mmCIF file of C-alpha atoms in Angstrom:
data_model
loop_
_atom_site.group_PDB
_atom_site.id
_atom_site.type_symbol
_atom_site.label_atom_id
_atom_site.label_comp_id
_atom_site.label_asym_id
_atom_site.label_seq_id
_atom_site.Cartn_x
_atom_site.Cartn_y
_atom_site.Cartn_z
ATOM 1 C CA GLY J 1 50.080 25.314 60.329
ATOM 2 C CA ALA J 2 48.531 22.611 57.987
ATOM 3 C CA GLY J 3 45.241 21.042 58.884
ATOM 4 C CA VAL J 4 44.424 17.333 58.704
ATOM 5 C CA SER J 5 44.829 16.126 55.137
ATOM 6 C CA GLN J 6 43.169 13.036 53.533
ATOM 7 C CA SER J 7 43.648 11.279 50.387
ATOM 8 C CA PRO J 8 42.297 10.461 47.900
ATOM 9 C CA SER J 9 39.519 13.186 48.010
ATOM 10 C CA ASN J 10 37.184 10.748 45.896
ATOM 11 C CA LYS J 11 37.524 7.137 45.214
ATOM 12 C CA VAL J 12 35.325 5.234 42.872
ATOM 13 C CA THR J 13 35.857 1.534 42.968
ATOM 14 C CA GLU J 14 34.075 -1.742 41.804
ATOM 15 C CA LYS J 15 32.442 -4.084 44.350
ATOM 16 C CA GLY J 16 34.824 -6.617 45.514
ATOM 17 C CA LYS J 17 37.925 -4.493 45.282
ATOM 18 C CA ASP J 18 40.146 -3.308 48.197
ATOM 19 C CA VAL J 19 40.734 0.309 48.889
ATOM 20 C CA GLU J 20 43.184 2.170 51.027
ATOM 21 C CA LEU J 21 42.472 5.673 52.530
ATOM 22 C CA ARG J 22 45.131 7.786 54.005
ATOM 23 C CA CYS J 23 45.128 10.290 56.741
ATOM 24 C CA ASP J 24 47.828 12.823 57.685
ATOM 25 C CA PRO J 25 47.023 14.225 61.050
ATOM 26 C CA ILE J 26 48.197 17.588 62.386
ATOM 27 C CA SER J 27 51.902 17.367 63.459
ATOM 28 C CA GLY J 28 52.192 16.741 67.170
ATOM 29 C CA HIS J 29 48.714 15.349 67.537
ATOM 30 C CA THR J 30 48.792 11.999 69.431
ATOM 31 C CA ALA J 31 45.070 11.002 69.042
ATOM 32 C CA LEU J 32 43.656 10.087 65.777
ATOM 33 C CA TYR J 33 40.013 9.061 64.855
ATOM 34 C CA TRP J 34 38.292 7.510 61.823
ATOM 35 C CA TYR J 35 34.553 8.034 61.216
ATOM 36 C CA ARG J 36 32.125 7.113 58.568
ATOM 37 C CA GLN J 37 29.319 9.562 57.301
ATOM 38 C CA SER J 38 26.698 8.256 54.944
ATOM 39 C CA LEU J 39 24.714 10.575 52.874
ATOM 40 C CA GLY J 40 22.656 12.867 55.036
ATOM 41 C CA GLN J 41 23.497 10.991 58.194
ATOM 42 C CA GLY J 42 25.607 11.566 61.303
ATOM 43 C CA LEU J 43 29.174 10.383 61.962
ATOM 44 C CA GLU J 44 29.722 6.762 62.854
ATOM 45 C CA PHE J 45 32.808 6.094 65.055
ATOM 46 C CA LEU J 46 35.091 3.450 63.534
ATOM 47 C CA ILE J 47 38.320 3.401 65.300
ATOM 48 C CA TYR J 48 40.537 5.556 67.684
ATOM 49 C CA PHE J 49 44.400 5.652 68.075
ATOM 50 C CA GLN J 50 46.184 7.263 70.963
ATOM 51 C CA GLY J 51 49.952 7.331 70.994
ATOM 52 C CA ASN J 52 51.347 3.933 71.446
ATOM 53 C CA SER J 53 48.422 2.467 73.077
ATOM 54 C CA ALA J 54 46.249 -0.400 71.504
ATOM 55 C CA PRO J 55 43.706 1.256 69.323
ATOM 56 C CA ASP J 56 39.960 1.088 70.166
ATOM 57 C CA LYS J 57 38.627 -0.791 67.265
ATOM 58 C CA SER J 58 35.092 -1.114 68.588
ATOM 59 C CA GLY J 59 33.267 0.720 65.846
ATOM 60 C CA LEU J 60 34.773 -1.165 62.928
ATOM 61 C CA PRO J 61 31.674 -2.749 61.270
ATOM 62 C CA SER J 62 33.088 -5.843 60.052
ATOM 63 C CA ASP J 63 36.441 -7.747 59.638
ATOM 64 C CA ARG J 64 36.761 -6.430 56.180
ATOM 65 C CA PHE J 65 37.676 -3.035 57.865
ATOM 66 C CA SER J 66 41.124 -2.369 59.283
ATOM 67 C CA ALA J 67 43.436 0.515 60.067
ATOM 68 C CA GLU J 68 47.005 1.068 61.050
ATOM 69 C CA ARG J 69 48.895 4.155 62.280
ATOM 70 C CA THR J 70 52.567 4.061 61.563
ATOM 71 C CA GLY J 71 55.115 5.882 63.693
ATOM 72 C CA GLY J 72 52.359 7.560 65.611
ATOM 73 C CA SER J 73 51.493 9.748 62.596
ATOM 74 C CA VAL J 74 50.016 8.779 59.218
ATOM 75 C CA SER J 75 47.021 6.434 59.284
ATOM 76 C CA THR J 76 45.604 4.120 56.648
ATOM 77 C CA LEU J 77 42.057 2.803 56.650
ATOM 78 C CA THR J 78 41.736 -0.380 54.465
ATOM 79 C CA ILE J 79 38.437 -1.953 53.314
ATOM 80 C CA GLN J 80 38.733 -5.289 51.783
ATOM 81 C CA ARG J 81 36.166 -6.670 49.387
ATOM 82 C CA THR J 82 34.135 -3.437 49.170
ATOM 83 C CA GLN J 83 30.531 -3.718 49.216
ATOM 84 C CA GLN J 84 28.008 -0.901 48.003
ATOM 85 C CA GLU J 85 27.090 -0.371 51.659
ATOM 86 C CA ASP J 86 30.452 0.835 52.213
ATOM 87 C CA SER J 87 29.800 3.900 50.059
ATOM 88 C CA ALA J 88 30.194 7.062 52.395
ATOM 89 C CA VAL J 89 32.620 9.931 53.272
ATOM 90 C CA TYR J 90 35.306 8.646 55.522
ATOM 91 C CA LEU J 91 36.655 11.443 57.781
ATOM 92 C CA CYS J 92 39.656 11.479 59.862
ATOM 93 C CA ALA J 93 40.330 13.755 62.841
ATOM 94 C CA SER J 94 43.099 14.385 65.038
ATOM 95 C CA SER J 95 43.499 16.027 68.597
ATOM 96 C CA HIS J 96 46.442 17.186 70.621
ATOM 97 C CA ASN J 97 46.582 14.990 73.561
ATOM 98 C CA THR J 98 44.054 12.760 75.340
ATOM 99 C CA GLY J 99 41.069 12.630 72.942
ATOM 100 C CA SER J 100 38.411 13.027 75.744
ATOM 101 C CA ARG J 101 38.761 16.751 76.550
ATOM 102 C CA ASP J 102 40.425 18.009 73.370
ATOM 103 C CA THR J 103 39.139 19.505 70.157
ATOM 104 C CA GLN J 104 39.055 17.105 67.217
ATOM 105 C CA TYR J 105 40.222 18.694 63.938
ATOM 106 C CA PHE J 106 38.605 16.964 60.897
ATOM 107 C CA GLY J 107 40.163 16.526 57.587
ATOM 108 C CA PRO J 108 38.111 17.065 54.420
ATOM 109 C CA GLY J 109 37.175 13.489 54.032
ATOM 110 C CA THR J 110 37.420 10.790 51.300
ATOM 111 C CA ARG J 111 34.196 10.128 49.487
ATOM 112 C CA LEU J 112 34.066 6.489 48.505
ATOM 113 C CA THR J 113 31.665 5.354 45.943
ATOM 114 C CA VAL J 114 31.514 1.397 45.436
ATOM 115 C CA LEU J 115 29.771 0.511 42.195
ATOM 116 C CA GLY T 1 24.717 0.546 73.429
ATOM 117 C CA GLN T 2 25.059 4.197 74.008
ATOM 118 C CA GLN T 3 22.784 6.449 71.836
ATOM 119 C CA VAL T 4 22.705 10.118 71.377
ATOM 120 C CA MET T 5 19.686 11.577 69.771
ATOM 121 C CA GLN T 6 18.972 15.116 68.468
ATOM 122 C CA ILE T 7 15.855 16.909 67.879
ATOM 123 C CA PRO T 8 14.673 18.308 65.504
ATOM 124 C CA GLN T 9 16.109 16.528 62.676
ATOM 125 C CA TYR T 10 15.454 19.507 60.428
ATOM 126 C CA GLN T 11 14.692 23.189 60.989
ATOM 127 C CA HIS T 12 13.775 25.883 58.652
ATOM 128 C CA VAL T 13 13.562 29.419 60.133
ATOM 129 C CA GLN T 14 13.309 32.947 58.772
ATOM 130 C CA GLU T 15 16.518 34.906 59.152
ATOM 131 C CA GLY T 16 16.226 36.802 62.399
ATOM 132 C CA GLU T 17 14.412 34.090 64.162
ATOM 133 C CA ASP T 18 15.821 32.018 67.004
ATOM 134 C CA PHE T 19 16.681 28.354 66.794
ATOM 135 C CA THR T 20 17.351 25.487 69.341
ATOM 136 C CA THR T 21 18.491 22.030 68.832
ATOM 137 C CA TYR T 22 18.529 19.418 71.767
ATOM 138 C CA CYS T 23 20.770 16.555 72.372
ATOM 139 C CA ASN T 24 19.721 13.498 74.548
ATOM 140 C CA SER T 25 21.965 10.843 75.541
ATOM 141 C CA SER T 26 20.959 7.313 76.938
ATOM 142 C CA THR T 27 23.826 7.273 79.224
ATOM 143 C CA THR T 28 25.503 9.944 81.489
ATOM 144 C CA LEU T 29 28.285 11.707 79.553
ATOM 145 C CA SER T 30 31.769 12.780 80.903
ATOM 146 C CA ASN T 31 31.804 15.645 78.512
ATOM 147 C CA ILE T 32 30.026 16.932 75.286
ATOM 148 C CA GLN T 33 31.313 18.770 72.295
ATOM 149 C CA TRP T 34 29.356 20.634 69.545
ATOM 150 C CA TYR T 35 30.180 20.751 65.923
ATOM 151 C CA LYS T 36 28.928 22.589 62.856
ATOM 152 C CA GLN T 37 29.122 21.150 59.384
ATOM 153 C CA ARG T 38 28.263 23.290 56.418
ATOM 154 C CA PRO T 39 26.824 21.728 53.319
ATOM 155 C CA GLY T 40 29.785 19.840 51.504
ATOM 156 C CA GLY T 41 32.104 20.448 54.389
ATOM 157 C CA HIS T 42 33.543 18.738 57.235
ATOM 158 C CA PRO T 43 32.586 19.188 61.024
ATOM 159 C CA VAL T 44 34.108 22.111 62.720
ATOM 160 C CA PHE T 45 34.481 22.257 66.473
ATOM 161 C CA LEU T 46 32.327 24.978 68.242
ATOM 162 C CA ILE T 47 32.591 24.182 71.958
ATOM 163 C CA GLN T 48 33.100 21.757 74.736
ATOM 164 C CA LEU T 49 31.009 21.514 77.925
ATOM 165 C CA VAL T 50 32.384 19.476 80.982
ATOM 166 C CA LYS T 51 30.517 20.523 84.078
ATOM 167 C CA SER T 52 26.997 19.769 85.221
ATOM 168 C CA GLY T 53 24.665 22.570 84.491
ATOM 169 C CA GLU T 54 27.479 24.488 82.552
ATOM 170 C CA VAL T 55 26.323 27.253 80.253
ATOM 171 C CA LYS T 56 28.727 28.901 77.736
ATOM 172 C CA LYS T 57 28.116 31.573 75.163
ATOM 173 C CA GLN T 58 29.715 32.427 71.855
ATOM 174 C CA LYS T 59 28.218 35.675 70.422
ATOM 175 C CA ARG T 60 24.642 34.608 69.437
ATOM 176 C CA LEU T 61 25.255 31.008 70.378
ATOM 177 C CA THR T 62 24.378 29.677 73.849
ATOM 178 C CA PHE T 63 25.333 26.031 74.869
ATOM 179 C CA GLN T 64 23.933 24.318 77.862
ATOM 180 C CA PHE T 65 24.777 20.971 79.635
ATOM 181 C CA GLY T 66 22.157 19.509 81.773
ATOM 182 C CA GLU T 67 22.405 18.921 85.439
ATOM 183 C CA ALA T 68 22.387 15.190 85.065
ATOM 184 C CA LYS T 69 24.895 15.359 82.071
ATOM 185 C CA LYS T 70 22.596 13.438 79.816
ATOM 186 C CA ASN T 71 21.495 16.256 77.782
ATOM 187 C CA SER T 72 22.557 19.492 76.179
ATOM 188 C CA SER T 73 21.187 22.200 74.021
ATOM 189 C CA LEU T 74 22.429 24.699 71.428
ATOM 190 C CA HIS T 75 20.506 27.936 71.060
ATOM 191 C CA ILE T 76 21.108 30.520 68.373
ATOM 192 C CA THR T 77 19.628 33.991 68.749
ATOM 193 C CA ALA T 78 18.571 36.058 65.698
ATOM 194 C CA THR T 79 19.782 33.550 62.989
ATOM 195 C CA GLN T 80 21.751 34.581 59.983
ATOM 196 C CA THR T 81 22.175 32.893 56.610
ATOM 197 C CA THR T 82 25.719 32.052 57.719
ATOM 198 C CA ASP T 83 24.329 29.883 60.338
ATOM 199 C CA VAL T 84 23.123 27.279 57.728
ATOM 200 C CA GLY T 85 24.528 23.829 58.201
ATOM 201 C CA THR T 86 24.087 20.843 60.419
ATOM 202 C CA TYR T 87 24.740 21.001 64.008
ATOM 203 C CA PHE T 88 26.184 17.714 65.878
ATOM 204 C CA CYS T 89 26.694 17.116 69.472
ATOM 205 C CA ALA T 90 29.233 14.294 70.403
ATOM 206 C CA GLY T 91 29.855 12.940 73.820
ATOM 207 C CA THR T 92 31.982 10.682 75.835
ATOM 208 C CA THR T 93 31.427 8.514 78.814
ATOM 209 C CA SER T 94 33.908 8.160 81.683
ATOM 210 C CA GLY T 95 36.830 5.960 80.951
ATOM 211 C CA THR T 96 36.642 6.091 77.044
ATOM 212 C CA TYR T 97 37.820 8.333 74.416
ATOM 213 C CA LYS T 98 35.248 7.168 72.078
ATOM 214 C CA TYR T 99 32.925 9.927 70.778
ATOM 215 C CA ILE T 100 29.487 9.155 69.998
ATOM 216 C CA PHE T 101 27.977 11.641 67.670
ATOM 217 C CA GLY T 102 24.327 12.817 67.633
ATOM 218 C CA THR T 103 22.146 12.386 64.625
ATOM 219 C CA GLY T 104 22.505 16.098 63.858
ATOM 220 C CA THR T 105 19.996 18.812 63.126
ATOM 221 C CA ARG T 106 20.120 20.505 59.776
ATOM 222 C CA LEU T 107 19.417 24.220 59.957
ATOM 223 C CA LYS T 108 18.095 26.078 56.840
ATOM 224 C CA VAL T 109 17.773 29.861 57.129
ATOM 225 C CA LEU T 110 15.484 31.551 54.719
ATOM 226 C CA ALA T 111 16.463 35.314 53.793
#
């Protein structure tokens, strides 16, 4: 079946603008993660959704970052008043059930460049 | 906070040589996963280890989870050019689904 999809694949924006990044997880996967990967670096956890439970937002770097997951499926990561240090690849991953012991399937990522 | 370090950061090997990357956590892990990320690609799941002292093999790859569940290793025997990429470990602690990824080891295989 279809894997995790993300859009847009690339986003170039000006400093101070808001951006929205979208993630479509694999159908039936209840867990969804957002990560950030700066050039040549590891993955930084941002937020985790599991079913209807309250999300784990402990990785969001500032209050400019927020995420929603509507209907337990599609998720949107919003960055307000973007800064140059927000430039990175934003990766979304989904897993089948409880995230702790299941494979995470990653999307291709959105490369965000803030000028 | 919890930290997961990997060594080495970079490794260049001649094709046919062996390769090992080590993952060390500052806290005891509930489980550990390994991922491979090809240049320009996204992370792809390789394996998960759950039990203390567990060893799993996938063809030329051998994965180990330490007895104290604070460290892990990935060993590749007789590397091939297709092994090129960055290898990440990722672990969780008990009671959380938040994965902390290691810093990664970038492997380059010279033909």
